[in-house]
Amino acid sequence: MNWYITVLKKYAVFSGRARRSEYWFFILFNVIISLVLGFIDGFLGLGDPEAGIGLLSVIYGLAVLIPSIAVGVRRLHDTDRSGWWLLISLIPLIGGIVLLVFFVLDGTPGENRFGPNPKG
């Protein structure tokens, strides 16, 4: 839960580097919260069942949109790649696979052009 709060505290910080654990724990908590909110939306009838979206889920998704992009950029910085690589996700299938590989890779040891190693 600490990693999730850390990312939210760095709401729109696109500089620096993010460890794998920071990124993946944020994603894990996002998925869990989204599932819970989706269940609540369905239970309370706050959404469109045909579209599969609900009011609470949409509000939460908009609230964490910028922090999600920011932590993704910082994660790419840790692998010594520009944040512009996030745009590769616009390419169907291949873009997502390439980004997944980048996010799973270990960060560059020592300092790189984006800052000091977050592992210390």
Coordinates of C-alpha atoms in Angstrom, one line a residue:
M1 CA 0.0 0.0 0.0
N2 CA 3.0 2.3 0.6
W3 CA 4.0 2.2 -3.1
Y4 CA 0.4 3.2 -4.1
I5 CA 0.5 6.2 -1.8
T6 CA 4.0 7.2 -2.9
V7 CA 2.8 7.3 -6.5
L8 CA -0.2 9.4 -5.6
K9 CA 2.0 11.8 -3.7
K10 CA 4.0 12.3 -6.9
Y11 CA 0.8 13.0 -8.7
A12 CA 2.2 14.7 -11.8
V13 CA 6.0 14.2 -11.3
F14 CA 7.3 13.0 -14.7
S15 CA 11.0 13.4 -13.9
G16 CA 13.1 10.9 -12.0
R17 CA 13.0 7.2 -11.9
A18 CA 10.6 4.6 -10.5
R19 CA 11.5 1.1 -9.3
R20 CA 9.8 -2.0 -10.6
S21 CA 8.1 -2.5 -7.3
E22 CA 6.7 1.1 -7.2
Y23 CA 5.2 0.6 -10.7
W24 CA 3.8 -2.9 -10.3
F25 CA 2.4 -2.4 -6.8
F26 CA 0.6 0.7 -8.1
I27 CA -0.8 -1.3 -11.0
L28 CA -1.8 -4.1 -8.6
F29 CA -3.7 -1.8 -6.3
N30 CA -5.3 -0.1 -9.3
V31 CA -6.6 -3.4 -10.5
I32 CA -8.0 -4.4 -7.1
I33 CA -9.7 -1.0 -6.5
S34 CA -11.1 -1.1 -10.1
L35 CA -12.6 -4.6 -9.5
V36 CA -14.1 -3.5 -6.2
L37 CA -15.6 -0.4 -7.7
G38 CA -16.9 -2.3 -10.7
F39 CA -18.6 -4.7 -8.3
I40 CA -20.1 -1.8 -6.3
D41 CA -21.2 -0.1 -9.6
G42 CA -23.0 -3.3 -10.6
F43 CA -24.5 -3.9 -7.2
L44 CA -25.9 -0.3 -7.0
G45 CA -26.8 -0.1 -10.7
L46 CA -24.7 2.9 -11.2
G47 CA -23.5 1.9 -14.7
D48 CA -24.4 0.6 -18.0
P49 CA -24.2 -3.2 -17.9
E50 CA -24.0 -3.5 -21.7
A51 CA -21.0 -1.2 -21.9
G52 CA -19.5 -2.6 -18.8
I53 CA -18.7 0.7 -17.2
G54 CA -19.9 2.4 -14.1
L55 CA -19.9 5.8 -12.6
L56 CA -17.5 5.1 -9.7
S57 CA -15.1 3.2 -12.0
V58 CA -15.1 6.1 -14.5
I59 CA -14.5 8.7 -11.7
Y60 CA -11.6 6.6 -10.2
G61 CA -10.1 6.0 -13.7
L62 CA -10.0 9.7 -14.4
A63 CA -8.6 10.4 -10.9
V64 CA -5.6 8.0 -11.4
L65 CA -5.0 8.8 -15.1
I66 CA -2.3 11.3 -14.6
P67 CA -0.5 9.4 -11.8
S68 CA -0.6 6.3 -14.0
I69 CA 1.1 8.1 -16.9
A70 CA 3.6 9.7 -14.6
V71 CA 4.7 6.4 -12.9
G72 CA 4.9 4.8 -16.4
V73 CA 7.2 7.6 -17.6
R74 CA 9.3 7.3 -14.5
R75 CA 9.5 3.5 -14.9
L76 CA 10.7 4.0 -18.5
H77 CA 13.3 6.5 -17.2
D78 CA 14.6 3.8 -14.9
T79 CA 15.3 1.6 -17.9
D80 CA 17.0 4.7 -19.6
R81 CA 14.2 5.2 -22.1
S82 CA 12.3 8.4 -22.8
G83 CA 8.8 8.7 -21.6
W84 CA 7.7 9.2 -25.2
W85 CA 7.9 5.4 -25.5
L86 CA 4.5 5.2 -23.8
L87 CA 3.1 6.2 -27.1
I88 CA 4.1 2.9 -28.5
S89 CA 1.0 1.5 -26.7
L90 CA -1.1 3.1 -29.4
I91 CA 0.1 0.3 -31.8
P92 CA -2.3 -2.6 -31.2
L93 CA -0.9 -5.7 -29.5
I94 CA 2.8 -5.1 -30.4
G95 CA 2.9 -1.8 -28.5
G96 CA 1.5 -3.4 -25.4
I97 CA 4.0 -6.3 -25.5
V98 CA 6.9 -4.0 -26.0
L99 CA 5.9 -1.8 -23.1
L100 CA 5.4 -4.8 -20.9
V101 CA 8.9 -6.0 -21.7
F102 CA 10.3 -2.5 -20.9
F103 CA 8.4 -2.3 -17.6
V104 CA 9.6 -5.8 -16.5
L105 CA 13.3 -5.1 -17.3
D106 CA 15.6 -4.1 -14.4
G107 CA 16.6 -0.5 -14.2
T108 CA 20.0 0.7 -15.3
P109 CA 22.5 0.3 -12.5
G110 CA 23.9 3.5 -11.1
E111 CA 22.9 7.0 -12.3
N112 CA 21.6 7.5 -15.8
R113 CA 20.5 10.6 -17.7
F114 CA 17.2 10.7 -15.7
G115 CA 18.6 10.8 -12.3
P116 CA 20.1 8.6 -9.5
N117 CA 19.3 4.9 -9.1
P118 CA 16.1 4.7 -6.9
K119 CA 17.4 1.5 -5.3
G120 CA 20.0 3.6 -3.5

